[in-house]
């Protein structure tokens, strides 16, 4: 009986959480920007305004608040935010981290160490590079179509990945894997802030149809030994993602006869095979494609013409992949394609014996054999092509003698 009474007395002590925090003590952080200069980390945190969104809009309050801080360490910089904020930053809802070039080049390990060790931070946080110093202020902008600046960047990043395939959104977990793996080079999406960020963070930026400051997603950031070498353009970025098997849908323009044709490849699948002793990588591309625009004198009602066009599309893809690979290799000399890891996984013993000087002996000699099998399945309308139909109609009218003066 005494034992039961003792247990009853202990019950109040066993309930609850020892480290709980009230919601009104937390600053829900959705984005952070990190720069490094003068031996200090400079951080900006986007914190959700605790006022209800509809109340914030009606009272002309911003839906988010930005806090700035700096210190010689990230831990101290983020902690110092409490000097001006009544709430402590809470990273469980953090969606995106913006890194300056200086941070990527010389302080990436410190950033990864901080966020990987933080139990509140999720591994699905998106990472993006700010191409200019002003671009690190992108999370301070007031934006038209989204209430949070971070949502504007993330939505743009995800959407272009789906419809253009230019940049593949990289998560914190993926960046950690690239950084730790000695056989992978870091590839990250990038962005640029255009306009005046000082005006962009004011309410006036969303009271006009032409904002004074906007953020634009740019090409892939490529590195070697964790140092930024440059940025790929739209076409190079698309082909890089295609080679790496991260492109699902995009737009391709192909010159054809007296004009050009626009295709929309989708449901793309990529396989890579290695002939390690002959230094040949075989890339097989399969998928489907719509014909989105025809600015050429062709008749798509003719099955023979469709078959010929389909063959030309696959040849164009094969050429683009080969040319882009050779161009990036020659210009930057970095293996952002993950081929070194492919060698390592294919034949570990051979790799250790013959591929120790990767960039000197192996990478410059790699040959690609590309085979594309993308099938046309939709031409949009029953017309063979407006240029063809118009020309055919003109010839038909003239042959009949109609409307000729």
Short mmCIF file of C-alpha atoms in Angstrom, two decimals:
data_model
loop_
_atom_site.label_atom_id
_atom_site.label_comp_id
_atom_site.label_asym_id
_atom_site.label_seq_id
_atom_site.Cartn_x
_atom_site.Cartn_y
_atom_site.Cartn_z
CA UNK A 1 0.00 0.00 0.00
CA UNK A 2 2.80 2.38 0.89
CA UNK A 3 4.44 1.61 -2.43
CA UNK A 4 1.24 2.56 -4.32
CA UNK A 5 0.94 5.85 -2.40
CA UNK A 6 4.57 6.63 -3.22
CA UNK A 7 3.96 6.04 -6.94
CA UNK A 8 0.88 8.29 -6.87
CA UNK A 9 2.96 11.06 -5.34
CA UNK A 10 5.52 10.68 -8.14
CA UNK A 11 2.98 10.91 -10.98
CA UNK A 12 2.89 14.76 -11.16
CA UNK A 13 6.67 14.77 -11.47
CA UNK A 14 6.63 12.32 -14.39
CA UNK A 15 4.23 14.29 -16.60
CA UNK A 16 5.07 17.15 -19.00
CA UNK A 17 8.24 18.05 -20.90
CA UNK A 18 11.35 19.20 -19.14
CA UNK A 19 12.44 21.51 -22.00
CA UNK A 20 9.14 22.80 -23.35
CA UNK A 21 8.82 26.37 -24.65
CA UNK A 22 5.69 28.42 -25.10
CA UNK A 23 4.75 29.30 -28.67
CA UNK A 24 4.72 33.00 -27.86
CA UNK A 25 8.40 32.73 -26.91
CA UNK A 26 9.46 31.48 -30.36
CA UNK A 27 10.32 33.38 -33.53
CA UNK A 28 9.22 31.03 -36.35
CA UNK A 29 12.11 31.36 -38.80
CA UNK A 30 11.45 30.54 -42.47
CA UNK A 31 14.67 31.73 -44.13
CA UNK A 32 18.20 32.77 -43.27
CA UNK A 33 20.90 34.47 -45.29
CA UNK A 34 24.58 34.10 -44.41
CA UNK A 35 27.52 36.21 -45.54
CA UNK A 36 31.08 36.47 -44.26
CA UNK A 37 33.33 39.53 -44.21
CA UNK A 38 35.74 41.27 -41.87
CA UNK A 39 36.19 38.01 -39.91
CA UNK A 40 32.51 37.91 -38.98
CA UNK A 41 29.40 36.03 -40.08
CA UNK A 42 26.58 38.36 -41.07
CA UNK A 43 23.18 36.73 -40.82
CA UNK A 44 19.66 37.82 -41.75
CA UNK A 45 16.70 35.88 -40.40
CA UNK A 46 13.18 36.03 -41.83
CA UNK A 47 10.72 35.55 -38.96
CA UNK A 48 6.96 35.21 -39.42
CA UNK A 49 4.96 38.07 -37.99
CA UNK A 50 2.83 36.44 -35.23
CA UNK A 51 -0.14 38.65 -36.19
CA UNK A 52 -2.66 36.69 -38.25
CA UNK A 53 -2.06 37.10 -41.96
CA UNK A 54 -5.45 38.72 -42.61
CA UNK A 55 -4.94 41.08 -39.68
CA UNK A 56 -1.44 41.94 -40.94
CA UNK A 57 -2.79 42.75 -44.40
CA UNK A 58 -5.65 44.89 -43.14
CA UNK A 59 -3.35 46.86 -40.86
CA UNK A 60 -0.63 47.20 -43.52
CA UNK A 61 1.81 45.25 -41.39
CA UNK A 62 4.45 43.11 -43.05
CA UNK A 63 3.76 39.34 -42.80
CA UNK A 64 7.39 38.83 -41.78
CA UNK A 65 10.14 40.58 -39.85
CA UNK A 66 13.86 40.57 -40.66
CA UNK A 67 16.54 40.52 -37.98
CA UNK A 68 20.22 41.19 -38.64
CA UNK A 69 23.13 40.05 -36.52
CA UNK A 70 26.86 39.41 -36.77
CA UNK A 71 29.59 37.64 -34.85
CA UNK A 72 32.73 35.59 -35.32
CA UNK A 73 30.73 32.36 -35.06
CA UNK A 74 27.34 31.33 -36.43
CA UNK A 75 26.12 30.14 -33.05
CA UNK A 76 26.84 33.51 -31.50
CA UNK A 77 25.45 35.45 -34.48
CA UNK A 78 22.08 33.69 -34.32
CA UNK A 79 21.93 33.92 -30.52
CA UNK A 80 22.57 37.67 -30.67
CA UNK A 81 19.32 38.16 -32.55
CA UNK A 82 17.62 38.24 -29.13
CA UNK A 83 19.28 41.61 -28.53
CA UNK A 84 16.65 43.13 -30.83
CA UNK A 85 14.00 40.40 -30.98
CA UNK A 86 11.67 39.51 -28.09
CA UNK A 87 11.56 35.93 -29.37
CA UNK A 88 14.26 33.31 -29.84
CA UNK A 89 14.76 32.01 -33.38
CA UNK A 90 13.09 28.65 -33.98
CA UNK A 91 14.45 26.70 -36.97
CA UNK A 92 11.95 23.82 -37.21
CA UNK A 93 10.09 25.65 -40.01
CA UNK A 94 13.22 26.87 -41.79
CA UNK A 95 12.74 26.43 -45.56
CA UNK A 96 15.74 27.99 -47.29
CA UNK A 97 19.32 29.08 -46.58
CA UNK A 98 20.94 31.71 -48.80
CA UNK A 99 24.75 31.55 -48.93
CA UNK A 100 27.15 34.16 -50.27
CA UNK A 101 30.03 33.19 -52.55
CA UNK A 102 32.49 33.88 -49.74
CA UNK A 103 30.67 31.46 -47.44
CA UNK A 104 30.59 28.72 -50.08
CA UNK A 105 34.27 29.18 -50.91
CA UNK A 106 35.74 29.43 -47.43
CA UNK A 107 33.17 28.74 -44.70
CA UNK A 108 30.85 26.04 -45.99
CA UNK A 109 32.06 23.53 -43.42
CA UNK A 110 31.11 25.85 -40.55
CA UNK A 111 27.61 26.34 -41.98
CA UNK A 112 27.06 22.62 -42.48
CA UNK A 113 28.39 21.83 -39.03
CA UNK A 114 26.00 24.33 -37.43
CA UNK A 115 22.82 23.21 -39.19
CA UNK A 116 23.62 19.49 -39.22
CA UNK A 117 24.12 19.57 -35.45
CA UNK A 118 21.02 21.67 -34.72
CA UNK A 119 18.24 19.20 -33.72
CA UNK A 120 15.55 21.71 -34.71
CA UNK A 121 16.73 22.18 -38.30
CA UNK A 122 15.25 19.83 -40.90
CA UNK A 123 17.47 18.14 -43.49
CA UNK A 124 15.02 19.13 -46.26
CA UNK A 125 15.97 22.82 -46.08
CA UNK A 126 16.78 24.18 -49.56
CA UNK A 127 20.20 25.74 -50.21
CA UNK A 128 20.85 28.47 -52.79
CA UNK A 129 23.84 30.67 -53.69
CA UNK A 130 23.59 34.47 -53.90
CA UNK A 131 25.60 35.52 -56.96
CA UNK A 132 26.12 39.08 -55.75
CA UNK A 133 26.54 40.70 -52.35
CA UNK A 134 23.17 42.43 -52.66
CA UNK A 135 21.52 39.09 -53.48
CA UNK A 136 22.04 37.98 -49.87
CA UNK A 137 19.35 40.57 -49.03
CA UNK A 138 16.79 38.70 -51.18
CA UNK A 139 14.89 37.39 -48.15
CA UNK A 140 14.11 40.96 -47.08
CA UNK A 141 12.00 41.79 -50.16
CA UNK A 142 8.27 42.35 -50.11
CA UNK A 143 6.83 40.21 -52.92
CA UNK A 144 3.60 40.43 -54.89
CA UNK A 145 2.38 36.86 -55.29
CA UNK A 146 3.53 35.39 -51.97
CA UNK A 147 3.35 36.81 -48.47
CA UNK A 148 6.81 35.57 -47.49
CA UNK A 149 9.98 36.38 -49.40
CA UNK A 150 11.28 32.87 -48.70
CA UNK A 151 8.17 31.35 -50.31
CA UNK A 152 8.75 33.46 -53.41
CA UNK A 153 12.28 32.06 -53.81
CA UNK A 154 11.32 28.45 -53.05
CA UNK A 155 8.27 28.48 -55.33
CA UNK A 156 10.32 29.93 -58.19
CA UNK A 157 13.08 27.39 -57.61
CA UNK A 158 10.69 24.43 -57.54
CA UNK A 159 8.63 25.63 -60.51
CA UNK A 160 11.58 26.22 -62.85
CA UNK A 161 12.87 22.77 -61.91
CA UNK A 162 9.57 21.25 -63.04
CA UNK A 163 9.01 23.18 -66.28
CA UNK A 164 12.53 24.26 -67.35
CA UNK A 165 14.87 21.88 -65.59
CA UNK A 166 17.53 24.57 -65.20
CA UNK A 167 18.31 24.21 -61.49
CA UNK A 168 17.79 21.13 -59.35
CA UNK A 169 16.72 22.18 -55.81
CA UNK A 170 19.41 20.96 -53.40
CA UNK A 171 18.53 20.15 -49.80
CA UNK A 172 20.75 20.40 -46.75
CA UNK A 173 21.04 16.61 -46.64
CA UNK A 174 22.11 16.44 -50.30
CA UNK A 175 24.67 19.20 -49.80
CA UNK A 176 26.09 17.32 -46.80
CA UNK A 177 26.47 14.21 -48.94
CA UNK A 178 28.22 16.14 -51.73
CA UNK A 179 30.54 17.84 -49.27
CA UNK A 180 31.49 14.69 -47.36
CA UNK A 181 31.84 12.40 -50.39
CA UNK A 182 35.43 12.81 -51.71
CA UNK A 183 34.31 11.72 -55.18
CA UNK A 184 31.59 14.34 -55.68
CA UNK A 185 31.77 18.06 -56.47
CA UNK A 186 29.24 20.48 -55.04
CA UNK A 187 26.57 21.77 -57.43
CA UNK A 188 24.05 24.33 -56.16
CA UNK A 189 21.32 26.53 -57.66
CA UNK A 190 21.92 30.27 -57.73
CA UNK A 191 19.92 33.49 -57.75
CA UNK A 192 20.39 37.20 -58.34
CA UNK A 193 18.60 40.19 -56.85
CA UNK A 194 17.84 42.85 -59.45
CA UNK A 195 16.96 46.39 -58.45
CA UNK A 196 17.32 48.28 -55.19
CA UNK A 197 16.92 46.01 -52.17
CA UNK A 198 16.51 49.03 -49.88
CA UNK A 199 13.33 49.94 -51.74
CA UNK A 200 12.42 46.27 -52.18
CA UNK A 201 11.94 45.68 -48.47
CA UNK A 202 9.35 48.45 -48.26
CA UNK A 203 5.61 48.06 -48.76
CA UNK A 204 5.79 50.18 -51.92
CA UNK A 205 7.48 47.24 -53.68
CA UNK A 206 4.12 45.45 -53.84
CA UNK A 207 1.91 48.43 -54.58
CA UNK A 208 3.00 48.54 -58.21
CA UNK A 209 2.75 46.09 -61.11
CA UNK A 210 6.49 46.50 -61.69
CA UNK A 211 8.37 45.91 -58.41
CA UNK A 212 11.52 47.94 -57.84
CA UNK A 213 13.42 44.85 -56.72
CA UNK A 214 12.97 41.22 -57.77
CA UNK A 215 14.75 37.89 -57.38
CA UNK A 216 15.59 35.78 -60.42
CA UNK A 217 16.71 32.15 -60.34
CA UNK A 218 19.97 31.71 -62.30
CA UNK A 219 22.05 28.81 -63.59
CA UNK A 220 23.82 26.10 -61.63
CA UNK A 221 26.80 26.98 -59.44
CA UNK A 222 29.69 24.65 -60.18
CA UNK A 223 32.67 24.06 -57.94
CA UNK A 224 35.92 22.20 -57.68
CA UNK A 225 37.35 21.29 -54.28
CA UNK A 226 34.51 23.35 -52.75
CA UNK A 227 35.55 26.55 -54.56
CA UNK A 228 33.15 28.26 -56.96
CA UNK A 229 34.45 28.23 -60.54
CA UNK A 230 31.48 29.84 -62.23
CA UNK A 231 27.84 29.61 -63.19
CA UNK A 232 26.29 27.69 -66.06
CA UNK A 233 23.80 29.32 -68.40
CA UNK A 234 20.27 28.04 -68.96
CA UNK A 235 21.10 25.48 -71.66
CA UNK A 236 24.23 24.20 -69.91
CA UNK A 237 22.33 23.80 -66.63
CA UNK A 238 19.56 21.83 -68.34
CA UNK A 239 21.99 19.41 -69.97
CA UNK A 240 23.94 19.02 -66.72
CA UNK A 241 20.74 18.00 -64.93
CA UNK A 242 19.85 15.71 -67.83
CA UNK A 243 23.21 13.90 -67.61
CA UNK A 244 22.84 13.61 -63.84
CA UNK A 245 19.34 12.15 -64.18
CA UNK A 246 17.66 15.06 -62.40
CA UNK A 247 15.69 16.51 -65.31
CA UNK A 248 12.08 15.42 -65.77
CA UNK A 249 10.70 18.06 -68.14
CA UNK A 250 12.14 20.92 -70.17
CA UNK A 251 11.95 22.86 -73.44
CA UNK A 252 14.30 22.26 -76.38
CA UNK A 253 14.63 24.39 -79.50
CA UNK A 254 15.90 22.64 -82.63
CA UNK A 255 16.68 24.23 -85.98
CA UNK A 256 14.87 22.34 -88.71
CA UNK A 257 14.76 23.02 -92.46
CA UNK A 258 14.00 26.72 -92.95
CA UNK A 259 13.03 27.42 -89.34
CA UNK A 260 12.87 25.79 -85.94
CA UNK A 261 10.71 23.53 -83.76
CA UNK A 262 10.12 23.66 -80.00
CA UNK A 263 9.83 20.35 -78.13
CA UNK A 264 8.78 19.57 -74.58
CA UNK A 265 10.55 16.37 -73.44
CA UNK A 266 9.02 14.85 -70.32
CA UNK A 267 9.05 11.67 -68.22
CA UNK A 268 12.78 11.52 -68.89
CA UNK A 269 14.74 8.54 -67.59
CA UNK A 270 18.53 8.28 -67.65
CA UNK A 271 20.82 5.30 -67.16
CA UNK A 272 24.61 5.39 -67.09
CA UNK A 273 26.88 2.46 -67.81
CA UNK A 274 30.66 2.39 -67.54
CA UNK A 275 33.22 0.61 -69.65
CA UNK A 276 35.92 1.29 -67.09
CA UNK A 277 38.94 -0.13 -68.90
CA UNK A 278 38.19 1.77 -72.12
CA UNK A 279 37.20 4.95 -70.29
CA UNK A 280 33.79 5.08 -71.98
CA UNK A 281 30.58 6.17 -70.28
CA UNK A 282 27.36 5.12 -72.02
CA UNK A 283 24.39 7.39 -71.34
CA UNK A 284 20.95 6.14 -72.34
CA UNK A 285 18.07 8.64 -72.47
CA UNK A 286 14.44 7.57 -72.76
CA UNK A 287 11.16 9.42 -72.48
CA UNK A 288 8.48 11.23 -74.42
CA UNK A 289 8.09 14.62 -76.03
CA UNK A 290 5.34 16.96 -77.14
CA UNK A 291 5.72 19.21 -80.17
CA UNK A 292 4.91 22.66 -78.75
CA UNK A 293 5.71 25.02 -81.63
CA UNK A 294 6.41 24.59 -85.35
CA UNK A 295 8.15 27.38 -87.23
CA UNK A 296 9.21 25.25 -90.17
CA UNK A 297 7.74 24.06 -93.45
CA UNK A 298 6.88 20.48 -92.48
CA UNK A 299 3.77 18.31 -92.63
CA UNK A 300 3.19 16.48 -89.36
CA UNK A 301 0.20 14.71 -90.91
CA UNK A 302 2.72 12.64 -92.85
CA UNK A 303 3.89 9.64 -90.73
CA UNK A 304 7.21 9.55 -92.62
CA UNK A 305 7.84 13.19 -91.73
CA UNK A 306 7.02 12.51 -88.07
CA UNK A 307 9.44 9.58 -88.00
CA UNK A 308 12.14 11.73 -89.60
CA UNK A 309 11.50 14.53 -87.09
CA UNK A 310 11.64 12.11 -84.16
CA UNK A 311 15.02 10.85 -85.35
CA UNK A 312 16.29 14.43 -85.71
CA UNK A 313 15.18 15.23 -82.13
CA UNK A 314 17.11 12.28 -80.70
CA UNK A 315 20.19 13.20 -82.70
CA UNK A 316 19.90 16.78 -81.41
CA UNK A 317 19.72 15.55 -77.82
CA UNK A 318 22.75 13.32 -78.29
CA UNK A 319 24.73 16.21 -79.79
CA UNK A 320 23.71 18.67 -77.05
CA UNK A 321 24.76 16.24 -74.30
CA UNK A 322 28.13 15.47 -75.88
CA UNK A 323 28.91 19.10 -76.73
CA UNK A 324 27.88 20.43 -73.31
CA UNK A 325 29.90 17.81 -71.46
CA UNK A 326 33.01 18.60 -73.52
CA UNK A 327 32.47 22.35 -73.10
CA UNK A 328 32.12 22.22 -69.29
CA UNK A 329 35.07 19.86 -68.97
CA UNK A 330 37.28 22.07 -71.15
CA UNK A 331 36.21 25.37 -69.61
CA UNK A 332 36.11 24.45 -65.92
CA UNK A 333 37.97 21.16 -65.58
CA UNK A 334 35.64 19.91 -62.85
CA UNK A 335 33.63 16.71 -62.63
CA UNK A 336 30.17 18.01 -61.72
CA UNK A 337 28.67 14.94 -63.42
CA UNK A 338 29.53 12.49 -60.65
CA UNK A 339 31.60 10.33 -63.00
CA UNK A 340 34.35 9.81 -60.43
CA UNK A 341 31.84 8.26 -58.04
CA UNK A 342 30.51 6.13 -60.92
CA UNK A 343 34.02 4.72 -61.45
CA UNK A 344 34.41 4.15 -57.71
CA UNK A 345 31.10 2.30 -57.36
CA UNK A 346 31.55 0.26 -60.54
CA UNK A 347 34.93 -1.24 -59.73
CA UNK A 348 36.45 -0.20 -56.41
CA UNK A 349 39.63 -2.22 -56.87
CA UNK A 350 40.35 -0.90 -60.36
CA UNK A 351 39.55 2.64 -59.21
CA UNK A 352 42.03 2.48 -56.33
CA UNK A 353 44.76 1.08 -58.57
CA UNK A 354 44.30 3.29 -61.64
CA UNK A 355 42.27 6.39 -60.84
CA UNK A 356 44.12 8.08 -57.98
CA UNK A 357 45.05 11.04 -60.23
CA UNK A 358 41.51 11.58 -61.44
CA UNK A 359 41.80 15.06 -62.92
CA UNK A 360 45.18 14.40 -64.53
CA UNK A 361 44.89 10.87 -65.91
CA UNK A 362 41.23 9.85 -66.19
CA UNK A 363 38.75 12.70 -66.45
CA UNK A 364 40.31 14.44 -69.48
CA UNK A 365 40.18 11.15 -71.44
CA UNK A 366 36.57 10.16 -70.75
CA UNK A 367 34.47 9.55 -73.86
CA UNK A 368 30.69 9.68 -73.91
CA UNK A 369 28.49 7.40 -75.96
CA UNK A 370 25.00 8.87 -75.86
CA UNK A 371 21.89 7.07 -77.08
CA UNK A 372 18.58 8.95 -76.98
CA UNK A 373 15.23 7.26 -77.46
CA UNK A 374 12.66 10.01 -76.86
CA UNK A 375 9.35 9.38 -78.59
CA UNK A 376 7.07 12.06 -80.03
CA UNK A 377 3.53 11.46 -78.84
CA UNK A 378 1.63 14.73 -79.20
CA UNK A 379 1.72 17.43 -81.87
CA UNK A 380 -0.82 19.82 -80.34
CA UNK A 381 -3.27 20.08 -83.26
CA UNK A 382 -4.17 18.27 -86.44
CA UNK A 383 -2.42 20.90 -88.56
CA UNK A 384 0.82 19.88 -90.17
CA UNK A 385 2.25 23.26 -89.25
CA UNK A 386 0.96 26.76 -90.07
CA UNK A 387 3.83 27.55 -92.40
CA UNK A 388 3.27 24.31 -94.32
CA UNK A 389 -0.52 24.74 -94.38
CA UNK A 390 -0.27 28.32 -95.61
CA UNK A 391 2.21 27.43 -98.32
CA UNK A 392 0.20 24.39 -99.37
CA UNK A 393 -3.02 26.45 -99.47
CA UNK A 394 -1.38 29.14 -101.60
CA UNK A 395 -0.15 26.58 -104.11
CA UNK A 396 -3.60 24.98 -104.18
CA UNK A 397 -5.34 28.32 -104.83
CA UNK A 398 -2.89 29.23 -107.60
CA UNK A 399 -3.25 25.84 -109.29
CA UNK A 400 -7.03 26.27 -109.32
CA UNK A 401 -6.80 29.76 -110.72
CA UNK A 402 -8.83 31.25 -107.88
CA UNK A 403 -8.34 34.85 -106.67
CA UNK A 404 -5.57 35.47 -109.20
CA UNK A 405 -5.70 38.86 -110.92
#
